[in-house]
């Protein structure tokens, strides 16, 4: 079995690639190495010849039909896990073009190649953000999609396009909608690693609005285990929610991080809120759980380990934070700190 993992140099994709290689599967990674991709995320594979023999890396764009076609024919791909995406909501609000390209057109290119080559399984890694804000209870897979920012809207396009290829062409598709992931190797633009690393640098933590927004956190290893589980137990044409069952207010998560690092709460700055900020995400995961999957990692334990990882791997994130990220950070936050909410 040859598995094509797109976006395999990103946060979740690199964890999944390692998991597959550890199982002795032949893994092919296709990754554009955008600002979010980092070949170092794959060091555990590339630095170990016993793992490396199961591994092949292509630097390239999932929108590139020629390259994708070449990989399918030369690597004998039979399973595709599409993690490749532009993933940061704030960046999508600043500029949505690349989100439309990768998160919609890129999915189309992969689906077409998969159709031509008669693959056995295609997992479209979607997100809980396609549902939009949840006011009551939790979203089921059958609920209406109501995405509210360019990231979630483009992910919804990819999600529904994948579904259309099942209905129309019977391409063996599974769609997963996971909640917010956390863990090691997450890019420091995202909430948890940004707040951990800013706190380590004694910088302000820009908490949007009142900080009462709720996210349901899942450890990246639990998410990868769920996808692995669905390759075997999932039914084609079905959507599966993958939630952590850990709903937390952003402000409480912030307090936890500061307390663990022995840093003062005065580092928190309530800044101008994100435009169209979804207030709460929550998933009903009865469907996947009834097949026998459940999370293994308790949020507080996983977060403690994640904080330790960022403390012990400062070279990894400082390299990122001290590069093009500086320009992004200023564009994203300078005006927010000026408009600090009291
Ligand atoms: P990430 O931003 O860390 O990684 C994305 C990877 O995709 C990077 O390595 C990047 O170089 C690559 N990429 C981007 N555009 C590409 C293109 N056109 N061609 C090839 N490669 C390209 O993202 P992540 O957090 O690891 O998320 C992975 C997937 O999981 C995404 O599809 C995302 O929507 C989904 N997801 C993420 C979360 C989360 O909390 N992080 C939750 C639910 C679903
Ligand atoms: P994020 O990691 O961007 O994930 P998403 O928006 O996809 O859920 O943000 C998680 C939560 O943290 C979200 O409610 C927005 C909030 N947040 C802040 O308060 N400040 C920040 O600087 C960032 C990046 C996020």
CSV table of C-alpha atoms and ligand atoms in Angstrom, one decimal:
chain,number,residue,atom,x,y,z
A,1,UNK,CA,0.0,0.0,0.0
A,2,UNK,CA,1.4,3.4,-1.0
A,3,UNK,CA,-0.1,6.4,0.8
A,4,UNK,CA,0.0,9.9,-0.6
A,5,UNK,CA,0.1,12.4,2.3
A,6,UNK,CA,-0.3,15.9,1.0
A,7,UNK,CA,0.7,18.7,3.4
A,8,UNK,CA,2.9,16.1,5.1
A,9,UNK,CA,5.5,18.7,6.2
A,10,UNK,CA,2.8,20.7,8.1
A,11,UNK,CA,1.7,20.2,11.7
A,12,UNK,CA,-0.8,17.4,11.5
A,13,UNK,CA,0.5,15.8,8.3
A,14,UNK,CA,4.0,15.3,9.7
A,15,UNK,CA,2.6,13.5,12.7
A,16,UNK,CA,0.5,11.3,10.4
A,17,UNK,CA,3.4,10.6,8.1
A,18,UNK,CA,5.5,9.4,11.1
A,19,UNK,CA,2.6,7.2,12.3
A,20,UNK,CA,2.3,5.5,8.9
A,21,UNK,CA,6.1,5.0,8.5
A,22,UNK,CA,6.2,3.5,11.9
A,23,UNK,CA,3.6,1.0,10.7
A,24,UNK,CA,5.9,0.1,7.8
A,25,UNK,CA,3.6,1.7,5.2
A,26,UNK,CA,5.2,3.3,2.1
A,27,UNK,CA,4.6,7.0,2.4
A,28,UNK,CA,4.8,9.6,-0.3
A,29,UNK,CA,4.6,13.2,0.9
A,30,UNK,CA,3.7,16.1,-1.5
A,31,UNK,CA,4.1,19.5,0.1
A,32,UNK,CA,4.6,22.9,-1.3
A,33,UNK,CA,6.6,24.0,1.7
A,34,UNK,CA,4.7,27.2,2.1
A,35,UNK,CA,5.5,29.4,5.1
A,36,UNK,CA,3.7,26.7,7.2
A,37,UNK,CA,5.5,23.7,5.9
A,38,UNK,CA,8.8,22.8,7.4
A,39,UNK,CA,11.0,19.9,6.3
A,40,UNK,CA,12.4,19.7,9.9
A,41,UNK,CA,9.0,18.5,11.0
A,42,UNK,CA,9.9,15.2,9.3
A,43,UNK,CA,13.3,14.9,11.0
A,44,UNK,CA,12.3,11.8,12.9
A,45,UNK,CA,11.8,10.1,9.5
A,46,UNK,CA,14.5,11.6,7.4
A,47,UNK,CA,17.1,11.2,10.2
A,48,UNK,CA,16.5,7.4,10.6
A,49,UNK,CA,17.4,5.1,7.8
A,50,UNK,CA,15.0,2.4,9.0
A,51,UNK,CA,12.2,4.9,8.7
A,52,UNK,CA,13.5,6.7,5.7
A,53,UNK,CA,13.4,3.6,3.5
A,54,UNK,CA,9.6,3.8,3.6
A,55,UNK,CA,9.5,7.5,2.7
A,56,UNK,CA,9.6,9.7,-0.4
A,57,UNK,CA,9.2,13.5,-0.5
A,58,UNK,CA,8.1,15.7,-3.4
A,59,UNK,CA,8.2,19.5,-3.0
A,60,UNK,CA,5.3,20.8,-5.1
A,61,UNK,CA,1.8,22.2,-5.3
A,62,UNK,CA,-1.4,20.0,-5.2
A,63,UNK,CA,-2.8,22.4,-7.8
A,64,UNK,CA,-0.1,21.3,-10.3
A,65,UNK,CA,-2.0,18.7,-12.4
A,66,UNK,CA,1.1,17.5,-14.2
A,67,UNK,CA,3.1,16.9,-11.0
A,68,UNK,CA,0.2,15.2,-9.2
A,69,UNK,CA,-0.4,13.0,-12.3
A,70,UNK,CA,3.3,12.0,-12.3
A,71,UNK,CA,3.2,11.1,-8.6
A,72,UNK,CA,0.1,8.9,-9.0
A,73,UNK,CA,1.5,7.0,-11.9
A,74,UNK,CA,5.1,6.6,-10.7
A,75,UNK,CA,4.4,5.9,-7.0
A,76,UNK,CA,1.4,3.5,-7.4
A,77,UNK,CA,-0.7,5.6,-5.0
A,78,UNK,CA,-3.7,3.8,-3.6
A,79,UNK,CA,-4.6,5.9,-0.6
A,80,UNK,CA,-4.7,9.7,-0.4
A,81,UNK,CA,-4.9,11.7,2.8
A,82,UNK,CA,-5.3,15.3,1.9
A,83,UNK,CA,-4.0,17.5,4.7
A,84,UNK,CA,-2.6,20.2,2.3
A,85,UNK,CA,-4.3,23.5,2.9
A,86,UNK,CA,-3.9,27.1,3.8
A,87,UNK,CA,-5.1,26.9,7.4
A,88,UNK,CA,-4.9,30.1,9.3
A,89,UNK,CA,-8.2,32.0,9.7
A,90,UNK,CA,-6.5,35.4,10.4
A,91,UNK,CA,-4.4,35.1,7.2
A,92,UNK,CA,-7.5,34.2,5.2
A,93,UNK,CA,-9.2,37.4,6.5
A,94,UNK,CA,-6.1,39.4,5.3
A,95,UNK,CA,-6.0,37.7,1.9
A,96,UNK,CA,-8.1,34.9,0.7
A,97,UNK,CA,-6.7,34.0,-2.8
A,98,UNK,CA,-4.4,31.2,-1.8
A,99,UNK,CA,-7.1,29.6,0.3
A,100,UNK,CA,-9.4,29.4,-2.8
A,101,UNK,CA,-6.5,27.9,-4.8
A,102,UNK,CA,-5.3,25.3,-2.4
A,103,UNK,CA,-8.4,24.4,-0.4
A,104,UNK,CA,-10.8,24.2,-3.4
A,105,UNK,CA,-8.8,23.9,-6.7
A,106,UNK,CA,-6.1,21.7,-5.1
A,107,UNK,CA,-8.8,19.3,-3.8
A,108,UNK,CA,-10.2,19.2,-7.4
A,109,UNK,CA,-6.8,18.3,-8.9
A,110,UNK,CA,-6.3,15.5,-6.3
A,111,UNK,CA,-9.8,14.1,-6.9
A,112,UNK,CA,-9.4,14.1,-10.7
A,113,UNK,CA,-6.1,12.2,-10.4
A,114,UNK,CA,-7.7,9.8,-7.9
A,115,UNK,CA,-10.6,9.1,-10.3
A,116,UNK,CA,-8.2,8.5,-13.2
A,117,UNK,CA,-6.0,6.1,-11.2
A,118,UNK,CA,-8.8,4.2,-9.5
A,119,UNK,CA,-7.5,4.7,-5.9
A,120,UNK,CA,-8.8,2.7,-3.0
A,121,UNK,CA,-9.4,5.5,-0.5
A,122,UNK,CA,-9.4,9.3,-0.4
A,123,UNK,CA,-9.6,11.0,2.9
A,124,UNK,CA,-10.5,14.7,2.7
A,125,UNK,CA,-9.3,16.3,6.0
A,126,UNK,CA,-12.0,18.9,6.5
A,127,UNK,CA,-12.7,20.9,9.7
A,128,UNK,CA,-15.4,21.6,12.3
A,129,UNK,CA,-15.2,25.2,11.2
A,130,UNK,CA,-17.4,24.3,8.2
A,131,UNK,CA,-20.4,24.4,10.5
A,132,UNK,CA,-19.8,27.9,11.7
A,133,UNK,CA,-20.6,29.0,15.3
A,134,UNK,CA,-22.6,26.6,17.4
A,135,UNK,CA,-25.1,28.2,19.8
A,136,UNK,CA,-26.7,25.2,21.4
A,137,UNK,CA,-25.6,21.5,21.9
A,138,UNK,CA,-23.1,20.3,19.3
A,139,UNK,CA,-23.0,19.8,15.6
A,140,UNK,CA,-23.9,16.5,14.0
A,141,UNK,CA,-22.5,15.5,10.6
A,142,UNK,CA,-25.9,16.1,9.1
A,143,UNK,CA,-26.2,19.7,10.3
A,144,UNK,CA,-26.2,22.6,7.9
A,145,UNK,CA,-22.9,24.0,7.0
A,146,UNK,CA,-22.5,27.7,7.7
A,147,UNK,CA,-18.9,28.8,7.3
A,148,UNK,CA,-18.2,32.4,8.2
A,149,UNK,CA,-14.7,33.2,7.1
A,150,UNK,CA,-12.7,32.7,3.9
A,151,UNK,CA,-10.7,29.8,5.5
A,152,UNK,CA,-13.8,27.8,6.6
A,153,UNK,CA,-15.7,28.7,3.4
A,154,UNK,CA,-12.9,27.4,1.2
A,155,UNK,CA,-12.6,24.3,3.3
A,156,UNK,CA,-16.4,23.8,2.9
A,157,UNK,CA,-15.8,24.0,-0.9
A,158,UNK,CA,-13.2,21.2,-0.7
A,159,UNK,CA,-15.4,19.2,1.7
A,160,UNK,CA,-18.5,19.3,-0.6
A,161,UNK,CA,-16.4,18.7,-3.8
A,162,UNK,CA,-15.0,15.5,-2.3
A,163,UNK,CA,-18.6,14.4,-1.4
A,164,UNK,CA,-19.7,15.2,-5.0
A,165,UNK,CA,-17.0,12.8,-6.3
A,166,UNK,CA,-18.5,10.0,-4.2
A,167,UNK,CA,-22.1,10.7,-5.2
A,168,UNK,CA,-21.3,11.2,-8.9
A,169,UNK,CA,-18.3,8.9,-9.6
A,170,UNK,CA,-18.4,6.6,-6.6
A,171,UNK,CA,-14.8,7.6,-5.8
A,172,UNK,CA,-14.2,6.0,-2.3
A,173,UNK,CA,-14.2,9.2,-0.3
A,174,UNK,CA,-14.3,9.8,3.5
A,175,UNK,CA,-14.6,13.3,4.9
A,176,UNK,CA,-13.3,14.1,8.4
A,177,UNK,CA,-14.2,17.2,10.4
A,178,UNK,CA,-11.9,17.6,13.4
A,179,UNK,CA,-11.9,20.2,16.1
A,180,UNK,CA,-9.0,22.4,17.0
A,181,UNK,CA,-5.7,20.4,17.2
A,182,UNK,CA,-2.8,21.1,19.6
A,183,UNK,CA,0.5,19.5,20.1
A,184,UNK,CA,4.2,19.7,19.1
A,185,UNK,CA,5.3,21.2,15.8
A,186,UNK,CA,2.2,23.4,15.5
A,187,UNK,CA,3.1,26.7,13.7
A,188,UNK,CA,3.5,29.6,16.2
A,189,UNK,CA,0.9,31.6,14.4
A,190,UNK,CA,-1.9,29.5,16.0
A,191,UNK,CA,-3.4,30.4,19.4
A,192,UNK,CA,-1.8,27.8,21.7
A,193,UNK,CA,1.8,27.9,20.4
A,194,UNK,CA,1.7,31.7,19.9
A,195,UNK,CA,0.7,32.2,23.5
A,196,UNK,CA,3.2,29.6,24.9
A,197,UNK,CA,6.1,31.1,22.9
A,198,UNK,CA,5.1,34.7,23.5
A,199,UNK,CA,4.9,33.9,27.3
A,200,UNK,CA,8.4,32.3,27.1
A,201,UNK,CA,9.7,35.5,25.5
A,202,UNK,CA,7.8,37.7,28.1
A,203,UNK,CA,5.8,39.2,25.3
A,204,UNK,CA,2.1,40.2,25.5
A,205,UNK,CA,-0.5,37.6,24.7
A,206,UNK,CA,-3.1,39.2,22.3
A,207,UNK,CA,-6.3,37.7,23.4
A,208,UNK,CA,-9.1,38.5,21.0
A,209,UNK,CA,-12.1,40.4,22.5
A,210,UNK,CA,-13.4,39.1,25.8
A,211,UNK,CA,-11.5,35.7,25.5
A,212,UNK,CA,-14.8,33.9,26.2
A,213,UNK,CA,-14.8,32.1,22.8
A,214,UNK,CA,-14.9,28.4,23.1
A,215,UNK,CA,-12.8,25.8,21.2
A,216,UNK,CA,-12.9,22.0,21.6
A,217,UNK,CA,-9.3,20.9,21.7
A,218,UNK,CA,-8.0,17.6,20.4
A,219,UNK,CA,-4.4,16.4,20.7
A,220,UNK,CA,-2.8,15.9,17.2
A,221,UNK,CA,-2.0,12.3,18.0
A,222,UNK,CA,-5.7,11.6,18.8
A,223,UNK,CA,-6.7,13.2,15.5
A,224,UNK,CA,-4.1,11.1,13.6
A,225,UNK,CA,-5.3,7.9,15.3
A,226,UNK,CA,-8.9,8.7,14.3
A,227,UNK,CA,-7.9,9.1,10.6
A,228,UNK,CA,-5.9,5.9,10.8
A,229,UNK,CA,-8.9,4.2,12.3
A,230,UNK,CA,-11.2,5.5,9.6
A,231,UNK,CA,-9.0,4.2,6.7
A,232,UNK,CA,-10.0,0.7,8.0
A,233,UNK,CA,-13.4,1.2,9.7
A,234,UNK,CA,-14.9,4.3,7.9
A,235,UNK,CA,-17.6,3.9,5.3
A,236,UNK,CA,-17.2,5.5,1.9
A,237,UNK,CA,-19.3,8.6,1.3
A,238,UNK,CA,-19.6,9.3,5.0
A,239,UNK,CA,-18.6,12.3,7.0
A,240,UNK,CA,-17.1,11.8,10.5
A,241,UNK,CA,-16.7,14.5,13.2
A,242,UNK,CA,-13.5,14.0,15.3
A,243,UNK,CA,-13.7,16.1,18.5
A,244,UNK,CA,-11.6,16.1,21.6
A,245,UNK,CA,-14.5,16.6,24.0
A,246,UNK,CA,-12.5,19.4,25.6
A,247,UNK,CA,-14.4,22.6,25.3
A,248,UNK,CA,-12.5,25.4,26.9
A,249,UNK,CA,-12.8,29.2,26.9
A,250,UNK,CA,-9.7,30.9,25.4
A,251,UNK,CA,-9.1,32.8,28.5
A,252,UNK,CA,-9.0,29.7,30.7
A,253,UNK,CA,-6.6,28.0,28.2
A,254,UNK,CA,-4.5,31.2,28.5
A,255,UNK,CA,-4.5,31.1,32.3
A,256,UNK,CA,-3.4,27.4,32.2
A,257,UNK,CA,-0.5,28.2,29.9
A,258,UNK,CA,0.7,31.2,32.1
A,259,UNK,CA,0.3,29.2,35.3
A,260,UNK,CA,2.3,26.3,33.9
A,261,UNK,CA,5.1,28.7,32.8
A,262,UNK,CA,5.0,30.7,36.1
A,263,UNK,CA,4.3,33.8,34.1
A,264,UNK,CA,2.1,36.7,35.3
A,265,UNK,CA,-1.5,37.2,34.0
A,266,UNK,CA,-0.6,40.8,33.3
A,267,UNK,CA,1.0,39.5,30.1
A,268,UNK,CA,-2.6,39.1,28.7
A,269,UNK,CA,-3.8,41.9,26.6
A,270,UNK,CA,-7.4,41.9,25.4
A,271,UNK,CA,-7.1,43.2,21.9
A,272,UNK,CA,-9.5,44.1,19.0
A,273,UNK,CA,-11.5,41.0,18.2
A,274,UNK,CA,-11.2,38.9,15.0
A,275,UNK,CA,-13.8,40.0,12.3
A,276,UNK,CA,-16.6,37.4,12.1
A,277,UNK,CA,-15.1,35.5,15.1
A,278,UNK,CA,-17.0,32.2,15.6
A,279,UNK,CA,-18.0,32.2,19.3
A,280,UNK,CA,-18.1,28.4,19.9
A,281,UNK,CA,-17.2,25.2,18.2
A,282,UNK,CA,-18.6,21.9,19.5
A,283,UNK,CA,-18.9,18.5,17.9
A,284,UNK,CA,-21.2,15.5,18.4
A,285,UNK,CA,-18.9,12.5,17.9
A,286,UNK,CA,-21.4,9.7,18.4
A,287,UNK,CA,-20.9,8.5,14.9
A,288,UNK,CA,-17.1,7.7,15.0
A,289,UNK,CA,-17.3,6.7,18.7
A,290,UNK,CA,-20.0,4.1,17.9
A,291,UNK,CA,-17.5,2.4,15.6
A,292,UNK,CA,-15.1,2.0,18.5
A,293,UNK,CA,-12.8,5.1,18.4
A,294,UNK,CA,-12.2,7.4,21.4
A,295,UNK,CA,-9.6,10.0,22.4
A,296,UNK,CA,-6.7,8.8,24.6
A,297,UNK,CA,-5.1,12.1,25.7
A,298,UNK,CA,-6.5,14.3,28.5
A,299,UNK,CA,-6.4,17.9,27.6
A,300,UNK,CA,-4.5,19.1,30.6
A,301,UNK,CA,-1.9,16.3,30.3
A,302,UNK,CA,-1.5,16.9,26.5
A,303,UNK,CA,-1.2,20.7,27.0
A,304,UNK,CA,1.3,20.3,29.8
A,305,UNK,CA,3.4,18.1,27.5
A,306,UNK,CA,3.0,20.6,24.6
A,307,UNK,CA,4.2,23.5,26.8
A,308,UNK,CA,7.2,21.4,27.8
A,309,UNK,CA,7.9,20.7,24.1
A,310,UNK,CA,7.9,24.4,23.2
A,311,UNK,CA,10.2,25.1,26.2
A,312,UNK,CA,12.6,22.4,25.1
A,313,UNK,CA,12.5,23.1,21.3
A,314,UNK,CA,13.1,26.9,21.2
A,315,UNK,CA,15.4,26.6,18.2
A,316,UNK,CA,12.6,25.2,16.1
A,317,UNK,CA,10.1,28.0,16.8
A,318,UNK,CA,12.6,30.8,17.1
A,319,UNK,CA,13.8,30.1,13.6
A,320,UNK,CA,10.2,30.5,12.4
A,321,UNK,CA,9.3,33.5,14.5
A,322,UNK,CA,12.5,35.4,13.5
A,323,UNK,CA,11.9,35.1,9.8
A,324,UNK,CA,9.0,36.3,7.5
A,325,UNK,CA,6.8,35.8,10.6
A,326,UNK,CA,7.9,39.2,11.9
A,327,UNK,CA,6.3,41.0,9.0
A,328,UNK,CA,3.1,39.0,9.4
A,329,UNK,CA,3.0,39.5,13.2
A,330,UNK,CA,3.3,43.3,12.8
A,331,UNK,CA,0.6,43.4,10.1
A,332,UNK,CA,-1.7,41.2,12.2
A,333,UNK,CA,-1.2,42.6,15.6
A,334,UNK,CA,0.3,46.1,15.6
A,335,UNK,CA,-3.1,47.8,15.1
A,336,UNK,CA,-4.7,45.4,17.6
A,337,UNK,CA,-2.3,46.4,20.4
A,338,UNK,CA,-3.1,50.0,19.6
A,339,UNK,CA,-6.8,49.3,20.0
A,340,UNK,CA,-6.4,47.3,23.2
A,341,UNK,CA,-9.8,46.7,24.8
A,342,UNK,CA,-9.9,47.8,28.4
B,1,LIG,P1,-0.5,23.5,8.5
B,1,LIG,O1,-0.7,24.9,8.1
B,1,LIG,O2,0.4,23.2,9.7
B,1,LIG,O3,0.1,22.6,7.3
B,1,LIG,C1,-0.4,22.7,6.0
B,1,LIG,C2,0.7,22.1,5.1
B,1,LIG,O4,0.2,22.1,3.8
B,1,LIG,C3,2.0,22.8,5.1
B,1,LIG,O5,3.1,21.9,5.2
B,1,LIG,C4,2.0,23.5,3.7
B,1,LIG,O6,3.3,23.7,3.2
B,1,LIG,C5,1.2,22.5,2.9
B,1,LIG,N1,0.6,23.2,1.7
B,1,LIG,C6,-0.1,24.4,1.7
B,1,LIG,N2,-0.6,24.6,0.5
B,1,LIG,C7,-0.1,23.6,-0.3
B,1,LIG,C8,-0.3,23.3,-1.7
B,1,LIG,N3,-0.9,24.1,-2.5
B,1,LIG,N4,0.3,22.2,-2.2
B,1,LIG,C9,1.0,21.3,-1.4
B,1,LIG,N5,1.1,21.6,0.0
B,1,LIG,C10,0.6,22.7,0.5
B,1,LIG,O7,-1.9,22.8,8.8
B,1,LIG,P2,-2.4,21.7,9.8
B,1,LIG,O8,-2.8,22.4,11.1
B,1,LIG,O9,-1.4,20.6,9.9
B,1,LIG,O10,-3.7,21.2,9.1
B,1,LIG,C11,-3.7,20.1,8.2
B,1,LIG,C12,-5.1,19.9,7.7
B,1,LIG,O11,-6.0,19.6,8.8
B,1,LIG,C13,-5.7,21.1,6.9
B,1,LIG,O12,-6.4,20.6,5.8
B,1,LIG,C14,-6.7,21.7,7.9
B,1,LIG,O13,-7.7,22.4,7.3
B,1,LIG,C15,-7.1,20.5,8.7
B,1,LIG,N6,-7.5,20.8,10.1
B,1,LIG,C16,-6.7,21.4,10.9
B,1,LIG,C17,-7.1,21.6,12.3
B,1,LIG,C18,-6.2,22.3,13.2
B,1,LIG,O14,-6.6,22.7,14.3
B,1,LIG,N7,-4.9,22.6,12.9
B,1,LIG,C19,-8.3,21.2,12.7
B,1,LIG,C20,-9.2,20.5,11.8
B,1,LIG,C21,-8.8,20.3,10.5
B,2,LIG,P1,-6.7,29.7,16.1
B,2,LIG,O1,-5.6,28.9,16.7
B,2,LIG,O2,-6.4,30.7,15.1
B,2,LIG,O3,-7.8,28.6,15.6
B,2,LIG,P2,-9.3,28.8,15.0
B,2,LIG,O4,-9.5,30.2,14.7
B,2,LIG,O5,-9.2,28.1,13.7
B,2,LIG,O6,-10.2,28.2,16.0
B,2,LIG,O7,-7.5,30.4,17.3
B,2,LIG,C1,-8.1,29.7,18.4
B,2,LIG,C2,-8.9,30.7,19.2
B,2,LIG,O8,-7.9,31.6,19.8
B,2,LIG,C3,-9.8,31.5,18.4
B,2,LIG,O9,-11.0,31.7,19.2
B,2,LIG,C4,-9.2,32.8,18.2
B,2,LIG,C5,-8.3,32.9,19.4
B,2,LIG,N1,-7.0,33.7,19.2
B,2,LIG,C6,-6.7,34.8,20.0
B,2,LIG,O10,-7.5,35.1,20.9
B,2,LIG,N2,-5.6,35.4,19.8
B,2,LIG,C7,-4.7,35.1,18.8
B,2,LIG,O11,-3.7,35.8,18.6
B,2,LIG,C8,-5.0,34.0,18.0
B,2,LIG,C9,-4.1,33.5,16.9
B,2,LIG,C10,-6.2,33.3,18.2
